PDB file of C-alpha atoms in Angstrom:
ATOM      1  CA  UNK A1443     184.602  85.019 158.489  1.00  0.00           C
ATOM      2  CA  UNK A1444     186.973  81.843 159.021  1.00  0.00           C
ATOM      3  CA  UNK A1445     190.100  82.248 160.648  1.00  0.00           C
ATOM      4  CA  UNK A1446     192.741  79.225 159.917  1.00  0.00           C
ATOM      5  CA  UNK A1447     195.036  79.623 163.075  1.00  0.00           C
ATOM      6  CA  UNK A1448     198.525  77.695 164.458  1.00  0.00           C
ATOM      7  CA  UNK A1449     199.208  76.882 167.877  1.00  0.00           C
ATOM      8  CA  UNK A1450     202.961  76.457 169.033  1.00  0.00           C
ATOM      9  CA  UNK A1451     204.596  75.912 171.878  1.00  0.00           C
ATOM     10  CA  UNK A1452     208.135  73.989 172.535  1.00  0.00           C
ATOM     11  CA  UNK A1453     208.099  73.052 169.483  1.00  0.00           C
ATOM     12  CA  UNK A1454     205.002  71.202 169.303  1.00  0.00           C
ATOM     13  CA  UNK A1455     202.378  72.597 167.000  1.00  0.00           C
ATOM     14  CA  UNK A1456     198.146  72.370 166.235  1.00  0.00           C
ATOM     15  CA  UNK A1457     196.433  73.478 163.239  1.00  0.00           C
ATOM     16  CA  UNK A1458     192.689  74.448 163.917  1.00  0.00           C
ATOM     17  CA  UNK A1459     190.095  77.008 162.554  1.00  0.00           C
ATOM     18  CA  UNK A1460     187.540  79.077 163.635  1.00  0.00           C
ATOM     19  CA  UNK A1461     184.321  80.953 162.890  1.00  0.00           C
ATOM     20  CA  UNK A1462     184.392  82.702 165.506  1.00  0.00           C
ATOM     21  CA  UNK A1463     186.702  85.640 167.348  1.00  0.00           C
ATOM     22  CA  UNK A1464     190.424  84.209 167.694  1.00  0.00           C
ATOM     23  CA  UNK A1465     190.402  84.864 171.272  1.00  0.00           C
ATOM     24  CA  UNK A1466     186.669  82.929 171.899  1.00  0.00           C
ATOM     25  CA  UNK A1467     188.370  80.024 170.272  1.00  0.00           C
ATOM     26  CA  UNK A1468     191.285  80.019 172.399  1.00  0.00           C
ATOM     27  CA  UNK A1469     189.225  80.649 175.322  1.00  0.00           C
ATOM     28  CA  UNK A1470     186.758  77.586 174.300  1.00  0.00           C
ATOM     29  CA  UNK A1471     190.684  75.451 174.452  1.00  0.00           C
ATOM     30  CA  UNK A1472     191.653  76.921 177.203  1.00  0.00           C
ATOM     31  CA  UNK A1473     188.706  75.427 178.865  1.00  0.00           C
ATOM     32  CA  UNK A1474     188.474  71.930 177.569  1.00  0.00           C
ATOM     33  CA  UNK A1475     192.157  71.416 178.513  1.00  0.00           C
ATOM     34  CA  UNK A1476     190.408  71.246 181.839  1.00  0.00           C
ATOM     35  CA  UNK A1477     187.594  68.968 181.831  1.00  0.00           C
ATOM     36  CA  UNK A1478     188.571  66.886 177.944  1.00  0.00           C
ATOM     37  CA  UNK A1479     189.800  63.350 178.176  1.00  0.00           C
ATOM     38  CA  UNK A1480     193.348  62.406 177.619  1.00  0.00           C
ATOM     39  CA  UNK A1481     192.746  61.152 174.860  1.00  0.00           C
ATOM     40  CA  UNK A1482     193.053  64.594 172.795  1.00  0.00           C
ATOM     41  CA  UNK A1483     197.001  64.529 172.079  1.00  0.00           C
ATOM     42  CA  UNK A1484     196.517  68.868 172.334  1.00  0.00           C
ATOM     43  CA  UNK A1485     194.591  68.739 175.714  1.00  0.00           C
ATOM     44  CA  UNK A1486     196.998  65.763 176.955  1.00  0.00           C
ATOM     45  CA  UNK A1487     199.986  67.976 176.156  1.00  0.00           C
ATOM     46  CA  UNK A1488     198.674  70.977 177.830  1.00  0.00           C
ATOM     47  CA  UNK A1489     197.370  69.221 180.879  1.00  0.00           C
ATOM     48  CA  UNK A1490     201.032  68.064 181.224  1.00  0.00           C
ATOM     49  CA  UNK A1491     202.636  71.737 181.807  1.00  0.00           C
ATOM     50  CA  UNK A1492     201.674  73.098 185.509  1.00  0.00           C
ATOM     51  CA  UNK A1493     200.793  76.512 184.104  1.00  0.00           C
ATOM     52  CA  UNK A1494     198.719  76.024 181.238  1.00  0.00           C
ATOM     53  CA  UNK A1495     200.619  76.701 177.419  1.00  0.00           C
ATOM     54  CA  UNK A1496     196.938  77.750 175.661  1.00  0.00           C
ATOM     55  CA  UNK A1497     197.057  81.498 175.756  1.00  0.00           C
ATOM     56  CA  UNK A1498     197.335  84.353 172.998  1.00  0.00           C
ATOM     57  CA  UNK A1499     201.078  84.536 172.367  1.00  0.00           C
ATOM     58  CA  UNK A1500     201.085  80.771 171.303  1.00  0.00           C
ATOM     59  CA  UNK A1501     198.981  81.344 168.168  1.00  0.00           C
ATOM     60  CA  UNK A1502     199.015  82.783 165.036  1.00  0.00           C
ATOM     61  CA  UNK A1503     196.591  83.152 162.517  1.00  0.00           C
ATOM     62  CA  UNK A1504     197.637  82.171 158.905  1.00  0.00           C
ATOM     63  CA  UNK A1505     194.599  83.181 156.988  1.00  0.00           C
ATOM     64  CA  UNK A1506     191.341  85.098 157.477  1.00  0.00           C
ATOM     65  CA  UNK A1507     188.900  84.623 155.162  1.00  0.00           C
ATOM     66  CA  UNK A1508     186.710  87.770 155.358  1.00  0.00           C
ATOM     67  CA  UNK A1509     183.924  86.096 153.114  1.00  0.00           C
ATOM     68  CA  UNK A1510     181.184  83.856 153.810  1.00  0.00           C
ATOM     69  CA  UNK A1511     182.464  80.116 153.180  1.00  0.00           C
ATOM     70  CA  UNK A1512     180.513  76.428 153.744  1.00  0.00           C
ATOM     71  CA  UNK A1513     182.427  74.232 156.235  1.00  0.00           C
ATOM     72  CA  UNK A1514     183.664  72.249 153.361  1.00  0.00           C
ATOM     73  CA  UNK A1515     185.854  75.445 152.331  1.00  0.00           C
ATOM     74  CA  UNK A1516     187.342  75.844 155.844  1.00  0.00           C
ATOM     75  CA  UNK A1517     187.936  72.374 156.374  1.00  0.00           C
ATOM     76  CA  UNK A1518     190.174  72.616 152.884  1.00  0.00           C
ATOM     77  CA  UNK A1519     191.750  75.648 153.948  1.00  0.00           C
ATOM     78  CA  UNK A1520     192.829  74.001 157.376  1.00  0.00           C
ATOM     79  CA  UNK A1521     193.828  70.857 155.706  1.00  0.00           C
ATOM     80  CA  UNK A1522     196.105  73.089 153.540  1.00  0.00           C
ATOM     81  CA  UNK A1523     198.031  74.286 156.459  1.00  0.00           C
ATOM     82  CA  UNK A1524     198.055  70.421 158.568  1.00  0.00           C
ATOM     83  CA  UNK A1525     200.220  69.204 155.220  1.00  0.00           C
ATOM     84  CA  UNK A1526     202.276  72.137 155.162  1.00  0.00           C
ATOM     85  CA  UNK A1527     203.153  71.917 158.802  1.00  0.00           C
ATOM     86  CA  UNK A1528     202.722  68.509 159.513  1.00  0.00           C
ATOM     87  CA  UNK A1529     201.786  69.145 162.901  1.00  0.00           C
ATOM     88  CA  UNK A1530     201.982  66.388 165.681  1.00  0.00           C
ATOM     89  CA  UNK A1531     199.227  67.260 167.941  1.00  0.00           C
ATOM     90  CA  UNK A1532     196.766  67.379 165.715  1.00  0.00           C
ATOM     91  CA  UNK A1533     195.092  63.905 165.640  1.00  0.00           C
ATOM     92  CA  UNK A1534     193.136  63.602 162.316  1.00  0.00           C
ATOM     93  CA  UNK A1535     192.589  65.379 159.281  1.00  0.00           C
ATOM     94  CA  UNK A1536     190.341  68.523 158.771  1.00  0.00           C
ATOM     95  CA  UNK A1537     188.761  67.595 155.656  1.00  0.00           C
ATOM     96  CA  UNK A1538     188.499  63.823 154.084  1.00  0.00           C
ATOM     97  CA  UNK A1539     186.757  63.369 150.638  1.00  0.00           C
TER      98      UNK A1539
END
């Protein structure tokens, strides 16, 4: 299963995906926003709230894929979803030819 999901908060937003539970992967950010270098615009911008914005209510998910897909087929599907939202903490594309 893949999982294509949207982080917002104040109206900043972060396209990721997942193969694995929604709540392990925001668990797995919710941790690196503690010990992940500033130089990760999503960590930065989380590290500069004093109660931490990475919890369930600020995601979505805007497609499951209940199927068994390579990486190359997630990577498309998130890329999908960073143009359509242009969203500014994301720092580089999911999927480059």
């Amino acid at each position: 299963m893949v999982i294509v999901y949207k982080f917002s908060f104040n109206n900043n937003t972060y396209i990721g995906s997942t193969t694995l539970p929604l709540k392990h992967r925001i668990r797995e950010h919710k941790k690196c926003t503690q010990r992940i270098n500033k130089n990760n615009r999503l960590y930065s911008f989380c590290k500069s709230f004093k109660e931490n914005p990475i919890c369930e209510n600020n995601f979505c998910i805007l497609e499951e894929i209940h199927i068994k897909v390579d990486d190359k087929i997630r990577r498309q599907r998130e890329q999908f979803y960073i143009d359509y939202y242009k969203p500014n903490l994301n720092m580089r594309n999911a999927y480059r030819n």
